[in-house]
Coordinates of C-alpha atoms and ligand atoms in Angstrom, one line a residue:
X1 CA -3.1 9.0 9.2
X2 CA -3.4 8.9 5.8
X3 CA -1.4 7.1 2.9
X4 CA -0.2 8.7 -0.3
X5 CA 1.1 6.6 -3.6
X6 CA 3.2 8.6 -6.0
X7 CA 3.8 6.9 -9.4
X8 CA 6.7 7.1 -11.7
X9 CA 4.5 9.2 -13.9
X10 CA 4.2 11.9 -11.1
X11 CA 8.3 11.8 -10.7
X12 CA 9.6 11.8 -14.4
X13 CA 11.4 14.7 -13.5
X14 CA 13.0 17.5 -11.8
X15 CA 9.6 19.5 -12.3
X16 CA 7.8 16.3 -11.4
X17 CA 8.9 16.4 -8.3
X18 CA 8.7 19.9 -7.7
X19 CA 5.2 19.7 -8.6
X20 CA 4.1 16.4 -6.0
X21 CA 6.1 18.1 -3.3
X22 CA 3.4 21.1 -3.5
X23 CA 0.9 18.5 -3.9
X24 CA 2.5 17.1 -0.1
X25 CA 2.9 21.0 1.2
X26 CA -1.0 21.3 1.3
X27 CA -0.7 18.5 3.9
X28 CA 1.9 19.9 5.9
X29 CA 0.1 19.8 9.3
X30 CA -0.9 15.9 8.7
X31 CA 0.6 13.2 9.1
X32 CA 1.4 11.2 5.9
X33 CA 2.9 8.0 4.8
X34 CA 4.0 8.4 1.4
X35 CA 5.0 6.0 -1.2
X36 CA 6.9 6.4 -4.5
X37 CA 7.5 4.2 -7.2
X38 CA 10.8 4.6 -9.1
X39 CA 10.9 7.6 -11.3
X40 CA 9.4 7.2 -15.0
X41 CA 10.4 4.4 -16.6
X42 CA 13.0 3.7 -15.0
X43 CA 11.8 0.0 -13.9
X44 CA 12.1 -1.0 -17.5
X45 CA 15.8 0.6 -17.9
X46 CA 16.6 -1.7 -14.8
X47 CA 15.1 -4.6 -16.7
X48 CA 17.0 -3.6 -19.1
X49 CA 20.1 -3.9 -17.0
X50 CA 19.5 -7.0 -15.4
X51 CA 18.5 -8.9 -19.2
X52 CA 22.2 -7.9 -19.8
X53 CA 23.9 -9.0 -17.0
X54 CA 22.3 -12.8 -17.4
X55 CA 23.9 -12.6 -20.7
X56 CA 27.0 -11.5 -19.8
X57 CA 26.7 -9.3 -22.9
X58 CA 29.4 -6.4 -21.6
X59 CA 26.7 -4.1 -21.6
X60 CA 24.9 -4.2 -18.1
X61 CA 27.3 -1.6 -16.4
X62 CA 26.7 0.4 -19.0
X63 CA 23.4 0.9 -19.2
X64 CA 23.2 1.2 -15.1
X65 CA 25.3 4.0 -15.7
X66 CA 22.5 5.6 -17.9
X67 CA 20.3 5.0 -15.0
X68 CA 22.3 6.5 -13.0
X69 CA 22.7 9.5 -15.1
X70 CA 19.3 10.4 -15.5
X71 CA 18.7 10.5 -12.0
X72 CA 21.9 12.9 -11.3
X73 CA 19.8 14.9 -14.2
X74 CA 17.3 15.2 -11.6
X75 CA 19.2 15.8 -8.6
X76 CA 20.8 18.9 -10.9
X77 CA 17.7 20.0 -10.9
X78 CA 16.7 19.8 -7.0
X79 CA 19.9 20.6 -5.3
X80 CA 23.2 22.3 -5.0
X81 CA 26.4 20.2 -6.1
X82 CA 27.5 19.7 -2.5
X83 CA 24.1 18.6 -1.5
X84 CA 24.6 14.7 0.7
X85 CA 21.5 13.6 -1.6
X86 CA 24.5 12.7 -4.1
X87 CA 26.1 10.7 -1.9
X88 CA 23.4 8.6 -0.6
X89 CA 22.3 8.0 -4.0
X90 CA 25.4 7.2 -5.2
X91 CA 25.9 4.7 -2.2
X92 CA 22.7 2.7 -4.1
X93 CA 23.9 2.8 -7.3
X94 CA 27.0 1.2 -5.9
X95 CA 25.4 -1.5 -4.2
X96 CA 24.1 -2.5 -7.5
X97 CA 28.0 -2.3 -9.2
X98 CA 28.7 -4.6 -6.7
X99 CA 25.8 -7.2 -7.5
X100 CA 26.8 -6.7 -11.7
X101 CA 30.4 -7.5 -10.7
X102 CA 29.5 -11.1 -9.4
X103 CA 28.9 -13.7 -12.0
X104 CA 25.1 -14.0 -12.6
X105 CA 23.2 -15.6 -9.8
X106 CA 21.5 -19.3 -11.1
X107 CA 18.0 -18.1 -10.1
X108 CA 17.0 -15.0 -12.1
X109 CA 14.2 -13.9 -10.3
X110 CA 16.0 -13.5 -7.1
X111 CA 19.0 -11.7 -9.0
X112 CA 16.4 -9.6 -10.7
X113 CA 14.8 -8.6 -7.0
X114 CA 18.4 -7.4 -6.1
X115 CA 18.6 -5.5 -9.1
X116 CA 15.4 -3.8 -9.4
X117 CA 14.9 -2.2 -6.1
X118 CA 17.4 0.6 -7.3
X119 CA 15.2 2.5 -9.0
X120 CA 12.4 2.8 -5.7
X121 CA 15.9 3.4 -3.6
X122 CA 16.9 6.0 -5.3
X123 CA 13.7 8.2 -6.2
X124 CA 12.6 8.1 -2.2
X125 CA 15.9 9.5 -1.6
X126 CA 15.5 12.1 -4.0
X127 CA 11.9 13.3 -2.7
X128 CA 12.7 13.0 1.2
X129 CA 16.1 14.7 0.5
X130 CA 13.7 17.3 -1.4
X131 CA 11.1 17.4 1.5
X132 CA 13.5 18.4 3.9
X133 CA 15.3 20.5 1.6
X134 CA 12.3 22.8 1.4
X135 CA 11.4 22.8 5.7
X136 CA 8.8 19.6 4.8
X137 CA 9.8 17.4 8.1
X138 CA 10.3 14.1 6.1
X139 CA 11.9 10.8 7.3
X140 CA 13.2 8.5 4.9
X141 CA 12.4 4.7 5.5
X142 CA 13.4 1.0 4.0
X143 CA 10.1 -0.7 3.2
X144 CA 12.1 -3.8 3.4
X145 CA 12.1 -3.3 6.9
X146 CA 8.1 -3.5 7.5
X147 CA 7.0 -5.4 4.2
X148 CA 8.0 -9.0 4.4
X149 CA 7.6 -11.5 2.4
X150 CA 8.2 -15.2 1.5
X151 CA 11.0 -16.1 -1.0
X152 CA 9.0 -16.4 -4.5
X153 CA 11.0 -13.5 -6.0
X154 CA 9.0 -10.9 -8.1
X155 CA 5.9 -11.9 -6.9
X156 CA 6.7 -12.1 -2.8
X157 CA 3.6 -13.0 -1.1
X158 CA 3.1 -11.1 1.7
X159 CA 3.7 -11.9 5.5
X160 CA 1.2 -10.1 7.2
X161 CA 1.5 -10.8 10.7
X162 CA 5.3 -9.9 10.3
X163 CA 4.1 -7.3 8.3
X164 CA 1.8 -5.5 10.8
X165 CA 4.2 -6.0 13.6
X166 CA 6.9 -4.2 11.8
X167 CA 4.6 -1.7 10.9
X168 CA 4.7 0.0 14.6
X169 CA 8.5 0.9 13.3
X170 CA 6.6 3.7 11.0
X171 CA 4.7 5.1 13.7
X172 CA 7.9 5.6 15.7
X173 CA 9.1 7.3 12.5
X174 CA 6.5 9.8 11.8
X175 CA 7.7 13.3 13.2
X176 CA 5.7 14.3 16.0
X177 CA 4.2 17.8 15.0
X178 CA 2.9 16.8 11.7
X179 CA 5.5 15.4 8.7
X180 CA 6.0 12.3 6.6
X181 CA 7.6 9.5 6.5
X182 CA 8.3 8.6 2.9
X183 CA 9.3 4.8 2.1
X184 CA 9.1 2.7 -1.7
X185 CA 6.5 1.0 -3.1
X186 CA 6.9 -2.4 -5.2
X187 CA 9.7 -4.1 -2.1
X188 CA 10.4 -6.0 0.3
X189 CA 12.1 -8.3 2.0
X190 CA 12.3 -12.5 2.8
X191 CA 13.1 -13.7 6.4
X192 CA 16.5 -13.7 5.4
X193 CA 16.6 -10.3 4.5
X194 CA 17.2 -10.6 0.5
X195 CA 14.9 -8.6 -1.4
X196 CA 11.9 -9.5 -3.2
X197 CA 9.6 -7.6 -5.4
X198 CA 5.7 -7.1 -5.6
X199 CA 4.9 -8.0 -8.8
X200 CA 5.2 -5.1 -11.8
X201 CA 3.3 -2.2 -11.2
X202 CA 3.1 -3.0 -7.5
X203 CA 3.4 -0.1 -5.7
X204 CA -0.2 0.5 -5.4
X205 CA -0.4 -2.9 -3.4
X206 CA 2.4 -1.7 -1.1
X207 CA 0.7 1.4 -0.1
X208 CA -2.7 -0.6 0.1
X209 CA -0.6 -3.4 2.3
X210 CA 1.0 0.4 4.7
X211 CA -2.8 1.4 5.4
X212 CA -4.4 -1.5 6.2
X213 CA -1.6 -2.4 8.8
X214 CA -1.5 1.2 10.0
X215 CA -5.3 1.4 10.2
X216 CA -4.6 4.6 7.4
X217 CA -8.1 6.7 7.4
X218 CA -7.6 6.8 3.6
X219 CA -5.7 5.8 0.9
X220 CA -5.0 8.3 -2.1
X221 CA -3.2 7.0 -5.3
X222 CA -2.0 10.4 -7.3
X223 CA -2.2 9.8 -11.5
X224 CA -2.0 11.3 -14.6
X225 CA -6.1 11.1 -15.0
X226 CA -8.3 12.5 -13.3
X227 CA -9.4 9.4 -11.8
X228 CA -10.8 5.9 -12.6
X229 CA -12.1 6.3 -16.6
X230 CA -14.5 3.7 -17.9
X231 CA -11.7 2.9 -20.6
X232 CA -8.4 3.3 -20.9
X233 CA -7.8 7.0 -22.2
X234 CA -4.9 5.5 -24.2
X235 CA -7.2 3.2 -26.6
X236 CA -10.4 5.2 -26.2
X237 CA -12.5 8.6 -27.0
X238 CA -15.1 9.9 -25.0
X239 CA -14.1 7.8 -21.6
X240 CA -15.6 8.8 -18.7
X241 CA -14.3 9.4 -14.8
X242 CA -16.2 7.1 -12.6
X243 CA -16.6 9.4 -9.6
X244 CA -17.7 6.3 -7.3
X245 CA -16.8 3.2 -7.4
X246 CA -17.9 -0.1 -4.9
X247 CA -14.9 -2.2 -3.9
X248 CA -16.4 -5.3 -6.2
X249 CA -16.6 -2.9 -9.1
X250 CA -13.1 -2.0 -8.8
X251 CA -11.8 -5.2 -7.8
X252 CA -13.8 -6.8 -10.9
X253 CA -12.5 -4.1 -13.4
X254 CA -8.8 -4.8 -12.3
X255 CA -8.8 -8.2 -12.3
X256 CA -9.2 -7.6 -15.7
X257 CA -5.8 -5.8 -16.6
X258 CA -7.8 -2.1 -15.8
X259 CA -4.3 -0.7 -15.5
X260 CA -5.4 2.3 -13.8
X261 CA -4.6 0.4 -10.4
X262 CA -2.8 -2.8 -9.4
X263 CA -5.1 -5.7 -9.0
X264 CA -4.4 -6.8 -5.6
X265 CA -4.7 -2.9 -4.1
X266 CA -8.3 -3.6 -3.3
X267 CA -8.9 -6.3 -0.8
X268 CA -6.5 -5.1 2.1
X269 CA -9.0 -2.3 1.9
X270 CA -12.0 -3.8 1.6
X271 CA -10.9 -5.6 4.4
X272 CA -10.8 -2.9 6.6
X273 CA -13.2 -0.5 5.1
X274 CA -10.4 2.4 4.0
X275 CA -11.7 4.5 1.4
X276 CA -9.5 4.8 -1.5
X277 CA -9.6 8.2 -4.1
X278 CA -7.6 8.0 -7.5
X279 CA -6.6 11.5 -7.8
X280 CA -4.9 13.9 -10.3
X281 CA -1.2 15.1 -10.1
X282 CA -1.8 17.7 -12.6
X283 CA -5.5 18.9 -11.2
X284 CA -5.2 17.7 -7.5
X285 CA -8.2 20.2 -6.7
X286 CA -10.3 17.8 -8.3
X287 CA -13.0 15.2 -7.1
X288 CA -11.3 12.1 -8.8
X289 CA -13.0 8.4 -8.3
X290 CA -13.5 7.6 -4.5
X291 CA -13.5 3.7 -4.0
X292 CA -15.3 2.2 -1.0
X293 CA -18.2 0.6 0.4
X294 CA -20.4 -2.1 -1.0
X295 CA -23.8 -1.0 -2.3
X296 CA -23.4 -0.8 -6.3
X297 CA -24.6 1.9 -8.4
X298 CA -25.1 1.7 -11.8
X299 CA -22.4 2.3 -13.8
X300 CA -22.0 3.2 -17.7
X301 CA -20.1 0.2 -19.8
X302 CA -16.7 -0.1 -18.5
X303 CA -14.2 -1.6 -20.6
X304 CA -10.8 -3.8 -20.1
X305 CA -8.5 -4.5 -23.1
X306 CA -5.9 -7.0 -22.3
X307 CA -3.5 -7.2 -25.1
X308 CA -0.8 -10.1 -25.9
X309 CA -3.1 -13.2 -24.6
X310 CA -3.1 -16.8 -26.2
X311 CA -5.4 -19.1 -26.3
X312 CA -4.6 -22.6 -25.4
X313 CA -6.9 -25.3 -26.7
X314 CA -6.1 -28.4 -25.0
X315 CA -8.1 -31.9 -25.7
X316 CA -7.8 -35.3 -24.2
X317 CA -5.9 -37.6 -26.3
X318 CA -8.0 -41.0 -25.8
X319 CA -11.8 -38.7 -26.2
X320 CA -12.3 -39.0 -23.2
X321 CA -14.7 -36.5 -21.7
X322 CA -12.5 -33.3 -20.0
X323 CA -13.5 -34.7 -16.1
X324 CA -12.5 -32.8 -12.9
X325 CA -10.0 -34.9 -12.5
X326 CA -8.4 -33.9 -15.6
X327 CA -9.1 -30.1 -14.7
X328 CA -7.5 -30.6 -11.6
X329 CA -4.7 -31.4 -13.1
X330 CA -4.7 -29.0 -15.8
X331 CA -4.9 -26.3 -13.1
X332 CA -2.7 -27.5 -11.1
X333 CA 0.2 -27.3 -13.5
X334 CA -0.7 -24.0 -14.7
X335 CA -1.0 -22.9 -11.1
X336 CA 2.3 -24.0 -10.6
X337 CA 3.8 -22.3 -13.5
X338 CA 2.1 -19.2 -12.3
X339 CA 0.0 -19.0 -15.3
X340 CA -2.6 -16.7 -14.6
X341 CA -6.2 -17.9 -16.7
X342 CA -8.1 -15.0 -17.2
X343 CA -10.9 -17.1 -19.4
X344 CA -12.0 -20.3 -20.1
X345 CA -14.8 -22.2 -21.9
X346 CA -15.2 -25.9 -22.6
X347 CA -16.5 -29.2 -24.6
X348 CA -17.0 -32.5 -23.9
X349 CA -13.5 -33.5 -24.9
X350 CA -12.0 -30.0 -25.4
X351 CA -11.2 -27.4 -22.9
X352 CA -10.0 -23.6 -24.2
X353 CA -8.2 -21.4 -21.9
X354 CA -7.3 -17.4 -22.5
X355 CA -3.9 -16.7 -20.9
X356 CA -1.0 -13.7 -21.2
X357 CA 1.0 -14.9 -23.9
X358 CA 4.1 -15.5 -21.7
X359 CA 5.8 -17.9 -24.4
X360 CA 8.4 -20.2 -22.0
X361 CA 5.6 -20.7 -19.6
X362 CA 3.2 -21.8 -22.5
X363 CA 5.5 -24.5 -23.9
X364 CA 7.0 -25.6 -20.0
X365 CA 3.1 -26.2 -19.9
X366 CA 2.6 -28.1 -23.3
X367 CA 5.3 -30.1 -22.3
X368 CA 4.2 -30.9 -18.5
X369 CA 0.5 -32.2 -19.8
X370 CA 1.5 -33.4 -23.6
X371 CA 1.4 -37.4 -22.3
X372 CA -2.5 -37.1 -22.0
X373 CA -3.6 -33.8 -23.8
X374 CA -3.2 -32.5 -27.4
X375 CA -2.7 -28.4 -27.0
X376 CA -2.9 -25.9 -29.7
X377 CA -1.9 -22.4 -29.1
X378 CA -3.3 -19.4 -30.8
X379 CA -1.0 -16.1 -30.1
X380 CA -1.6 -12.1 -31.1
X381 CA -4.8 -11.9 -29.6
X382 CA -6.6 -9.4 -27.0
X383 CA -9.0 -10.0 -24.6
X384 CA -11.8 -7.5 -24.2
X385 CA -13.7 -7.2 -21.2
X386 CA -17.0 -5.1 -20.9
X387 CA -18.4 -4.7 -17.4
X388 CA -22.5 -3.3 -17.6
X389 CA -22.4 -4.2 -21.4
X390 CA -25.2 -3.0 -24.1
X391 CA -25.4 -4.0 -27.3
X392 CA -24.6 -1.0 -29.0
X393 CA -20.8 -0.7 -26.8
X394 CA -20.5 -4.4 -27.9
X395 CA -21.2 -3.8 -31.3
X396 CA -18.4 -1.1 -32.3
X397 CA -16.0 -3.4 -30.3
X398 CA -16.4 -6.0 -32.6
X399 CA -15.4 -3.5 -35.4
X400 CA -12.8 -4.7 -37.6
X401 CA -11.9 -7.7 -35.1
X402 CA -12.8 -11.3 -35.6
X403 CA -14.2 -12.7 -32.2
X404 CA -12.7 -16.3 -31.3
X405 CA -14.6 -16.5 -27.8
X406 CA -17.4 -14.7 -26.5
X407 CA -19.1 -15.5 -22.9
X408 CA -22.0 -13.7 -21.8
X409 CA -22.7 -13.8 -17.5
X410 CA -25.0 -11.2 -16.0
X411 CA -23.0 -7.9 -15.6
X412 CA -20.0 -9.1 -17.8
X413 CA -19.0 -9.7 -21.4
X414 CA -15.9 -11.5 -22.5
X415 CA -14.8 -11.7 -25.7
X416 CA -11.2 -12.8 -27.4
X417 CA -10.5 -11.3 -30.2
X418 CA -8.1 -10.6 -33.3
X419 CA -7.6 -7.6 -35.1
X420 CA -7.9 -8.4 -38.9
X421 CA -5.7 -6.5 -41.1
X422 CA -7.7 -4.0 -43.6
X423 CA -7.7 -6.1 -46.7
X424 CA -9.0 -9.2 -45.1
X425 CA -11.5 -7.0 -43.1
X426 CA -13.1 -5.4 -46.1
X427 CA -13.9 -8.8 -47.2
X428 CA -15.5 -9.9 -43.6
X429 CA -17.4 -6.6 -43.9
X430 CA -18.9 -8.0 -47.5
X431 CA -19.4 -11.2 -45.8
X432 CA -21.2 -9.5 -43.1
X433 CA -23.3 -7.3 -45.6
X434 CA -24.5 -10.1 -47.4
X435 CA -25.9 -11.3 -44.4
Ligands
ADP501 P1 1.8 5.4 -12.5 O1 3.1 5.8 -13.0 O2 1.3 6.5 -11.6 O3 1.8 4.1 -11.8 P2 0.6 4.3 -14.8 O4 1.1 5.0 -16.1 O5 1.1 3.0 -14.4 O6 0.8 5.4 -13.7 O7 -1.0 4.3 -14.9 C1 -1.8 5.4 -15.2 C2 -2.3 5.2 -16.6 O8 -3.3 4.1 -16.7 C3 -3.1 6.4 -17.2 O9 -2.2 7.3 -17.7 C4 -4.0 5.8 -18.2 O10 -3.5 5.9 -19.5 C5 -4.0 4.3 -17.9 N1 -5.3 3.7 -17.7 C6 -5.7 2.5 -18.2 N2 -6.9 2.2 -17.9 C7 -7.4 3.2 -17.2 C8 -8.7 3.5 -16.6 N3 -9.7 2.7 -16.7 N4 -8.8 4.7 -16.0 C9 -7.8 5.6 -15.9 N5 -6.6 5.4 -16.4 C10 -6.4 4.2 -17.1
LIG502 N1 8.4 0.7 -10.4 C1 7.6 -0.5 -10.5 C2 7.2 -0.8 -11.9 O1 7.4 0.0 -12.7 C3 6.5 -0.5 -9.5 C4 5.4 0.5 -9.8 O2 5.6 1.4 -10.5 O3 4.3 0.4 -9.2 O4 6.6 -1.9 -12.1
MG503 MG1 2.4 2.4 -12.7

């Protein structure tokens, strides 16, 4: 068995859809589980949504109904009027009425897991109902039924002995004489049934978490590249596909922000030694990046921007030196805030950190550690990692950008930069030129 991830990329559309259904029709006589994420960007129109029902602005029904509009676009596209797609898609949207005629629930996060899982619901109903449609045997399945996970809404942690044991429920699915069964990425669900999310982006972990509790042969992930690039094609000329990569490469290179695949895709895996390809949508004759084993090749520079970070330079109060004790507790606040430290470097009374710039988390920090540490913050900054770095890649990095940070270990650069704005950068370049 093999399992298929789908992204909102590949289902913007009617024609989207059309066009990873004949993707799926080459596969007819396999057996496939297949994934989807919610169609384009529809996550962030669902954010959108749920923002505006926490502040009981008058406008979250509204734009739900936009949601919901754009998807009956689609269906327009797929199906006849009278096709029962309608209805069972309708029946979601509904659900979701419901939850935006309550008064907002106290805990976001968990209101915002209720909310969210529309857009996942409704474009898996869309593609099985479209499978069928077209004589592709295609059951339709609630990921919240196999995925479970604890209750720390939008990022669930998975369960995965629950997990795996559900997981025989998609085997007694799967049509016998070759067919899919077609489920959502990015959900789940707690013990108690409420429904949590992944973590943004997170369908690729969800069909990572479906083949290593099916045993899958391979995982493919279908994109709008034509595989893993050595840069994002979005900030850079000249990338390059990597057609191999090692899981450690791949693992490194996400962990990063690489946003070619979700970070925590890799190790369920690994784990299990299930080759993964990144493949093209719009060329899926193509070799793509295959992902597996552990012997390393070389690779060219491969680069990972991270934009929106901080830094957060935080020093002892009394000069004392910054002691494990005090790093214990430093991390163990940030840990608890979930704030994710992506670099750090310190002195003997000052310790710098490089983290997202998520602002209330920042501050709920500041606060938490202000009785024995002095912090400084330091926002509008990116953080640029070069895996297999030269000098000369390094080099036009630094272009035009004043580096705060820079850590050099064997394989991999770090550096935390700001962009300076032209004026200001003519006159570093002077600076520079005179040496
Ligand atoms: P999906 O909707 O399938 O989840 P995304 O838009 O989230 O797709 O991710 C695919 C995008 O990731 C590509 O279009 C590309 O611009 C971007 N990207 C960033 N870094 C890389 C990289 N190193 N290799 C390939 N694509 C990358
Ligand atoms: N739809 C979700 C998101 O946009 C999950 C995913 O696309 O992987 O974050
Ligand atoms: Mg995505």
């Amino acid at each position: 068995m093999k399992v298929f991830k789908f992204g909102g990329a590949s289902l913007k559309d009617a024609a989207g859809v059309k066009n990873v259904v004949s993707i799926l029709e080459r596969y007819r006589k396999e057996n496939l589980v297949v994934v989807v994420s919610a169609m384009g960007k529809t996550t962030n129109a669902l954010e959108a949504v749920i923002a505006a029902h926490a502040a009981q602005n008058g406008e979250a029904m509204q734009h739900l109904q936009t949601v919901k509009e754009n998807h009956y676009a689609v269906m327009r596209g797929l199906f006849d009027p009278q096709d029962e797609v309608f209805a069972s898609v309708n029946d979601t949207f509904v659900e979701a009425e419901w939850v935006l005629e309550e008064a907002p629930a106290v805990d976001y996060d968990y209101m915002y897991d209720q909310i969210i899982c529309v857009g996942e619901l409704v474009s898996s109903r869309i593609v099985a109902a479209y499978l069928n449609k077209i004589g592709l045997p295609t059951q339709w399945l609630d990921a919240r039924d196999i995925v479970k996970t604890d209750n720390t809404y939008r990022e669930g942690w998975v369960n995965w002995d629950k997990t795996k044991e559900n997981s025989r429920k998609v085997l007694e699915t799967m049509p016998a004489q070759g067919g899919f069964v077609l489920t959502q990425g990015f959900i789940g669900s707690t013990s108690e049934n409420f429904t949590t999310s992944l973590g943004r982006e997170g369908s690729d972990y969800s069909a990572a978490i479906f083949s290593h509790c099916l045993d899958a042969e391979e995982m493919v992930i279908w994109k709008d590249v034509p595989g893993v690039l050595n840069a994002d094609p979005r900030l850079f000329e000249n990338v390059v596909k990597l057609d191999r990569l090692s899981y450690k490469e791949a693992i490194e290179m996400t962990y990063y922000g690489a946003q070619v695949i979700h970070p925590k895709t890799i190790k369920p895996l690994q784990n299990k030694s299930i080759p993964l390809f990144v493949k093209s949508f719009l060329n899926p004759e193509g070799s793509g990046t295959e992902i597996s084993s552990d012997t390393e090749d070389t690779y060219p520079p491969i680069i990972v921007v991270e934009k929106n970070q901080a830094l957060v330079h935080i020093s002892t109060r009394d000069y004392s030196f910054v002691a494990e004790q005090h790093m214990a507790r430093l991390f163990a606040k940030l840990a608890d805030l979930r704030i994710f430290v992506n670099s750090m470097q310190n002195t003997a009374i000052s310790f710098t950190i490089c983290v997202p710039n998520v602002k209330d988390r920042i501050d709920s920090f500041i606060r938490n550690v202000n009785d024995e540490f002095r912090c400084k913050v330091e926002e509008g900054l990116e953080l640029i990692t070069v895996r297999h770095y030269n000098e000369e890649t390094i080099a036009s990095l630094k272009k035009g950008k004043v580096v705060l940070f820079e850590e050099r270990i064997r394989n991999t650069l770090q550096m935390v930069v700001k962009n300076v704005p032209l004026i200001e950068r003519r006159e570093v370049e002077l600076e520079r030129a005179k040496g």
